[in-house]
Amino acid sequence: RFRPVCRRNERKEGLSMIKIAPSILSADFANLERDIQRISTADYVHVDVMDGMFVPNITIGIPVVKSIRPTTALPLDVHLMIVEPGRYVEQFCDAGADLVTVHVESDTEEKLHDAIARIHAKGKRAGVVLKPKTPAETVLPFLNEVELVLVMTVEPGFGGQKFMADMMPKVSAIRRWIDEKNPGCELEVDGGVDPVTCKTCIAAGANVLVAQYWGKGEPAEIRKVLSIVYRISVCISLLFSLGALCCPEIIMSIFTNDAEVIAAGCRYLTVIGWVYPLYALG
Ligand code: ZN
């Protein structure tokens, strides 16, 4: 079974478990090979497959997955937005998918268990996906047998929609269940994830981010923004702690019951506290 591994060169950045999966939907389809090579610093290539039935849009199918397979060494994360996905999972595995995810709304529970088993029989990783209106609990019957859970943060069907921050309690609940029942399972978010909303997703417990933009912002950009924010937060919190330690009034207020001294300590803490809103912003 797949277990996410902390990469040596990322360990020092403190973002080791965060993976970026740019969606093929944002690529230039006339130049797929060029665009896929542009995202060689990503962790997955996210392939959105729509059938015009499960969602009101049609994208790509098995021949395209087969064609892009030789153009990249990155794992292909194939997100099936199709009815009765069990009909096609084996063909997607044979075409070169490394991870195949099926919607919990797309078939009966029994048939979905069967689809997952058939993905595993091909030696590939399997996952389940939840639409925004689907309750978190729906994932529970599948949680022990999948390697990834994907929570949609927009209604599936079209790219470029606004991120639904109200999906975060669902992400947090599923993160808790994953940590309890299947800690190796990854938790992915898909829809409207950008360098701003990604922070909300990571805070809620997601570790794989489907990036909806391509070319103008490489996946490395998201990682760069995150690591800058992290470093600024550490510097400001260090300054804040040093300021408190260097102020005798604050130190004295710890060891006394004298109201005057405590009040003085509080005043100094308030002054240092001007720095705190900056820290909180980070
Ligand atoms: Zn997707």
Short mmCIF file of C-alpha atoms and ligand atoms in Angstrom, two decimals:
data_model
loop_
_atom_site.label_atom_id
_atom_site.label_comp_id
_atom_site.label_asym_id
_atom_site.label_seq_id
_atom_site.Cartn_x
_atom_site.Cartn_y
_atom_site.Cartn_z
CA ARG A 1 0.00 0.00 0.00
CA PHE A 2 1.12 3.54 -0.82
CA ARG A 3 2.37 5.65 2.06
CA PRO A 4 3.35 9.31 1.50
CA VAL A 5 7.07 9.72 2.04
CA CYS A 6 8.76 12.87 3.27
CA ARG A 7 11.31 13.88 0.62
CA ARG A 8 14.80 14.70 1.80
CA ASN A 9 15.08 18.06 -0.01
CA GLU A 10 11.70 19.26 1.24
CA ARG A 11 12.09 18.24 4.84
CA LYS A 12 13.86 21.41 5.88
CA GLU A 13 11.10 23.60 4.45
CA GLY A 14 8.53 22.28 6.90
CA LEU A 15 6.07 21.67 4.05
CA SER A 16 7.16 18.13 3.35
CA MET A 17 3.72 16.54 3.17
CA ILE A 18 2.07 19.14 0.93
CA LYS A 19 1.75 17.96 -2.66
CA ILE A 20 0.72 19.98 -5.71
CA ALA A 21 -1.43 18.42 -8.44
CA PRO A 22 -2.01 20.88 -11.34
CA SER A 23 -5.23 20.14 -13.24
CA ILE A 24 -4.90 19.33 -16.90
CA LEU A 25 -8.09 21.37 -17.48
CA SER A 26 -6.07 24.58 -17.19
CA ALA A 27 -3.50 23.47 -19.78
CA ASP A 28 -3.42 24.38 -23.46
CA PHE A 29 -4.77 21.18 -25.04
CA ALA A 30 -3.00 21.95 -28.33
CA ASN A 31 0.29 21.92 -26.40
CA LEU A 32 -0.29 19.32 -23.68
CA GLU A 33 3.23 17.88 -23.76
CA ARG A 34 4.82 21.33 -23.47
CA ASP A 35 2.50 22.31 -20.60
CA ILE A 36 3.01 19.02 -18.73
CA GLN A 37 6.77 19.49 -18.93
CA ARG A 38 6.37 22.99 -17.48
CA ILE A 39 5.02 21.48 -14.26
CA SER A 40 7.84 19.01 -13.66
CA THR A 41 8.22 20.40 -10.11
CA ALA A 42 4.67 19.26 -9.22
CA ASP A 43 3.83 15.99 -7.43
CA TYR A 44 0.94 14.72 -9.58
CA VAL A 45 -0.68 15.56 -12.92
CA HIS A 46 -4.40 15.81 -12.13
CA VAL A 47 -6.52 14.55 -15.04
CA ASP A 48 -10.21 15.56 -14.95
CA VAL A 49 -12.37 13.10 -16.91
CA MET A 50 -15.99 14.23 -17.52
CA ASP A 51 -18.63 12.31 -19.45
CA GLY A 52 -21.41 14.88 -19.97
CA MET A 53 -23.75 12.76 -17.80
CA PHE A 54 -22.36 12.80 -14.26
CA VAL A 55 -21.38 16.45 -14.80
CA PRO A 56 -22.66 18.82 -17.50
CA ASN A 57 -19.39 18.93 -19.43
CA ILE A 58 -17.18 16.64 -21.54
CA THR A 59 -13.39 16.67 -21.30
CA ILE A 60 -11.01 13.87 -22.18
CA GLY A 61 -10.86 10.09 -22.06
CA ILE A 62 -8.65 7.01 -22.18
CA PRO A 63 -6.71 7.81 -25.43
CA VAL A 64 -5.54 11.16 -24.02
CA VAL A 65 -4.35 9.53 -20.76
CA LYS A 66 -2.47 7.01 -22.91
CA SER A 67 -0.87 9.79 -24.97
CA ILE A 68 0.30 11.91 -22.04
CA ARG A 69 1.68 8.90 -20.10
CA PRO A 70 5.07 8.85 -21.91
CA THR A 71 5.48 12.64 -21.64
CA THR A 72 5.97 12.74 -17.85
CA ALA A 73 7.47 10.75 -15.01
CA LEU A 74 4.95 12.30 -12.58
CA PRO A 75 2.13 10.06 -11.31
CA LEU A 76 -1.17 10.59 -13.15
CA ASP A 77 -4.01 11.34 -10.71
CA VAL A 78 -7.12 10.50 -12.76
CA HIS A 79 -10.35 12.00 -11.37
CA LEU A 80 -13.32 10.21 -12.93
CA MET A 81 -16.45 12.38 -13.08
CA ILE A 82 -18.45 9.71 -14.93
CA VAL A 83 -21.51 7.54 -14.16
CA GLU A 84 -20.80 3.91 -13.23
CA PRO A 85 -17.00 4.42 -13.27
CA GLY A 86 -16.48 0.68 -12.68
CA ARG A 87 -17.06 0.18 -16.42
CA TYR A 88 -13.80 1.96 -17.26
CA VAL A 89 -11.41 1.86 -14.26
CA GLU A 90 -9.32 -1.01 -15.68
CA GLN A 91 -8.91 0.74 -19.02
CA PHE A 92 -7.72 3.92 -17.28
CA CYS A 93 -5.22 1.85 -15.26
CA ASP A 94 -3.94 0.20 -18.45
CA ALA A 95 -3.67 3.62 -20.15
CA GLY A 96 -1.19 4.68 -17.47
CA ALA A 97 -3.13 6.13 -14.50
CA ASP A 98 -1.28 5.72 -11.18
CA LEU A 99 -4.20 6.81 -9.03
CA VAL A 100 -7.86 6.53 -10.04
CA THR A 101 -10.58 8.29 -8.03
CA VAL A 102 -14.32 7.61 -8.29
CA HIS A 103 -17.22 9.72 -7.03
CA VAL A 104 -19.25 8.25 -4.15
CA GLU A 105 -22.35 9.66 -5.92
CA SER A 106 -21.60 7.93 -9.23
CA ASP A 107 -22.82 4.38 -8.44
CA THR A 108 -24.11 2.05 -5.69
CA GLU A 109 -21.84 1.40 -2.69
CA GLU A 110 -21.41 -2.23 -3.70
CA LYS A 111 -20.32 -1.40 -7.25
CA LEU A 112 -17.91 1.27 -5.97
CA HIS A 113 -16.25 -1.26 -3.61
CA ASP A 114 -15.89 -3.50 -6.63
CA ALA A 115 -14.38 -0.67 -8.74
CA ILE A 116 -11.84 0.07 -5.97
CA ALA A 117 -10.89 -3.61 -5.75
CA ARG A 118 -10.37 -3.76 -9.51
CA ILE A 119 -8.11 -0.65 -9.44
CA HIS A 120 -6.05 -2.35 -6.69
CA ALA A 121 -5.93 -5.59 -8.68
CA LYS A 122 -4.19 -3.58 -11.43
CA GLY A 123 -1.55 -2.55 -8.87
CA LYS A 124 -2.76 1.09 -8.80
CA ARG A 125 -3.92 3.40 -6.03
CA ALA A 126 -7.64 4.12 -5.59
CA GLY A 127 -9.56 7.03 -4.11
CA VAL A 128 -13.08 8.31 -3.51
CA VAL A 129 -14.42 11.81 -4.25
CA LEU A 130 -17.19 13.81 -2.55
CA LYS A 131 -19.19 16.58 -4.26
CA PRO A 132 -19.83 19.73 -2.16
CA LYS A 133 -23.38 18.69 -1.14
CA THR A 134 -22.34 15.14 -0.12
CA PRO A 135 -21.94 14.74 3.67
CA ALA A 136 -18.52 13.82 5.08
CA GLU A 137 -19.88 10.55 6.58
CA THR A 138 -20.41 9.13 3.07
CA VAL A 139 -16.66 8.47 2.93
CA LEU A 140 -16.66 6.17 5.97
CA PRO A 141 -17.54 2.84 4.26
CA PHE A 142 -14.56 3.34 1.92
CA LEU A 143 -12.01 4.89 4.26
CA ASN A 144 -10.12 1.72 5.15
CA GLU A 145 -9.61 0.61 1.56
CA VAL A 146 -8.55 3.80 -0.30
CA GLU A 147 -5.20 5.60 -0.61
CA LEU A 148 -6.79 9.03 -1.19
CA VAL A 149 -9.96 10.98 -0.40
CA LEU A 150 -10.78 13.98 -2.61
CA VAL A 151 -13.08 16.73 -1.34
CA MET A 152 -14.52 18.98 -4.08
CA THR A 153 -14.29 22.67 -3.18
CA VAL A 154 -16.42 23.68 -6.21
CA GLU A 155 -19.34 21.97 -8.01
CA PRO A 156 -17.58 19.62 -10.45
CA GLY A 157 -18.02 20.31 -14.14
CA PHE A 158 -16.16 23.51 -14.97
CA GLY A 159 -12.80 25.08 -14.24
CA GLY A 160 -12.35 28.58 -12.83
CA GLN A 161 -15.10 28.54 -10.16
CA LYS A 162 -14.91 30.30 -6.80
CA PHE A 163 -13.42 28.32 -3.90
CA MET A 164 -16.03 27.15 -1.32
CA ALA A 165 -14.46 27.86 2.07
CA ASP A 166 -17.52 26.28 3.75
CA MET A 167 -16.14 22.85 2.73
CA MET A 168 -13.36 23.18 5.33
CA PRO A 169 -15.30 21.60 8.24
CA LYS A 170 -15.77 18.55 5.97
CA VAL A 171 -12.03 18.46 5.23
CA SER A 172 -11.22 18.69 8.96
CA ALA A 173 -13.68 15.90 9.86
CA ILE A 174 -12.24 13.59 7.19
CA ARG A 175 -8.68 14.47 8.32
CA ARG A 176 -9.59 13.31 11.86
CA TRP A 177 -11.04 10.00 10.58
CA ILE A 178 -8.00 9.44 8.33
CA ASP A 179 -5.61 10.01 11.24
CA GLU A 180 -7.62 7.52 13.34
CA LYS A 181 -8.40 4.80 10.82
CA ASN A 182 -6.01 5.00 7.85
CA PRO A 183 -3.11 7.42 8.48
CA GLY A 184 -1.41 6.61 5.16
CA CYS A 185 -4.41 7.93 3.19
CA GLU A 186 -3.95 11.27 1.43
CA LEU A 187 -6.52 14.09 1.57
CA GLU A 188 -6.90 16.14 -1.61
CA VAL A 189 -8.91 19.30 -2.36
CA ASP A 190 -10.05 20.23 -5.87
CA GLY A 191 -11.57 23.49 -7.10
CA GLY A 192 -10.57 27.14 -6.77
CA VAL A 193 -7.34 26.33 -4.89
CA ASP A 194 -4.83 29.16 -5.38
CA PRO A 195 -1.88 30.62 -3.40
CA VAL A 196 -4.37 32.31 -1.00
CA THR A 197 -7.03 29.59 -0.50
CA CYS A 198 -4.40 26.84 -0.24
CA LYS A 199 -3.49 28.09 3.25
CA THR A 200 -7.09 27.50 4.41
CA CYS A 201 -7.03 23.98 2.92
CA ILE A 202 -3.72 23.06 4.58
CA ALA A 203 -4.93 24.42 7.92
CA ALA A 204 -8.05 22.20 7.62
CA GLY A 205 -5.88 19.12 7.01
CA ALA A 206 -5.56 18.70 3.21
CA ASN A 207 -2.17 17.52 1.94
CA VAL A 208 -2.73 17.36 -1.84
CA LEU A 209 -3.81 20.54 -3.62
CA VAL A 210 -5.27 20.51 -7.13
CA ALA A 211 -3.91 23.72 -8.68
CA GLN A 212 -6.28 25.32 -11.19
CA TYR A 213 -3.81 27.55 -12.95
CA TRP A 214 -1.01 26.73 -15.26
CA GLY A 215 1.86 28.48 -17.01
CA LYS A 216 1.68 31.93 -15.45
CA GLY A 217 2.06 30.42 -11.96
CA GLU A 218 4.14 27.27 -11.73
CA PRO A 219 3.41 24.93 -8.79
CA ALA A 220 6.74 26.00 -7.30
CA GLU A 221 5.15 29.45 -6.87
CA ILE A 222 2.60 28.09 -4.35
CA ARG A 223 5.37 26.41 -2.41
CA LYS A 224 7.41 29.64 -2.50
CA VAL A 225 4.51 31.74 -1.19
CA LEU A 226 3.89 29.19 1.59
CA SER A 227 7.52 29.04 2.65
CA ILE A 228 7.85 32.88 2.68
CA VAL A 229 4.73 33.17 4.85
CA TYR A 230 6.12 30.48 7.16
CA ARG A 231 9.51 32.22 7.53
CA ILE A 232 7.99 35.65 8.17
CA SER A 233 5.72 34.11 10.87
CA VAL A 234 8.71 32.48 12.58
CA CYS A 235 10.78 35.71 12.52
CA ILE A 236 7.94 37.81 13.95
CA SER A 237 7.11 35.30 16.67
CA LEU A 238 10.84 35.15 17.60
CA LEU A 239 10.98 38.96 17.80
CA PHE A 240 7.83 38.95 19.93
CA SER A 241 9.27 36.35 22.34
CA LEU A 242 12.67 38.11 22.52
CA GLY A 243 10.94 41.43 23.20
CA ALA A 244 9.01 39.91 26.10
CA LEU A 245 12.15 38.23 27.52
CA CYS A 246 14.25 41.43 27.32
CA CYS A 247 11.73 43.53 29.22
CA PRO A 248 12.41 43.41 33.02
CA GLU A 249 8.91 44.72 33.82
CA ILE A 250 7.35 41.67 32.15
CA ILE A 251 9.78 39.24 33.82
CA MET A 252 9.15 40.83 37.25
CA SER A 253 5.36 40.67 36.79
CA ILE A 254 5.63 36.86 36.68
CA PHE A 255 7.11 36.65 40.21
CA THR A 256 4.98 39.14 42.11
CA ASN A 257 1.50 39.70 43.46
CA ASP A 258 2.00 43.49 43.42
CA ALA A 259 -0.82 44.92 41.29
CA GLU A 260 1.31 47.93 40.20
CA VAL A 261 4.12 45.72 38.89
CA ILE A 262 1.64 43.42 37.12
CA ALA A 263 -0.08 46.45 35.54
CA ALA A 264 3.33 47.71 34.30
CA GLY A 265 4.08 44.26 32.86
CA CYS A 266 0.73 44.29 31.06
CA ARG A 267 1.44 47.77 29.61
CA TYR A 268 4.77 46.55 28.16
CA LEU A 269 3.12 43.40 26.82
CA THR A 270 0.56 45.63 25.07
CA VAL A 271 3.35 47.67 23.45
CA ILE A 272 5.08 44.51 22.22
CA GLY A 273 1.64 43.31 21.23
CA TRP A 274 1.62 45.90 18.40
CA VAL A 275 3.78 43.39 16.62
CA TYR A 276 1.25 40.65 17.20
CA PRO A 277 -1.35 41.67 14.55
CA LEU A 278 1.44 41.41 11.94
CA TYR A 279 2.26 37.95 13.24
CA ALA A 280 -1.40 36.95 13.09
CA LEU A 281 -1.63 38.20 9.49
CA GLY A 282 1.16 35.82 8.57
ZN ZN B 1 -10.43 17.07 -10.44
#
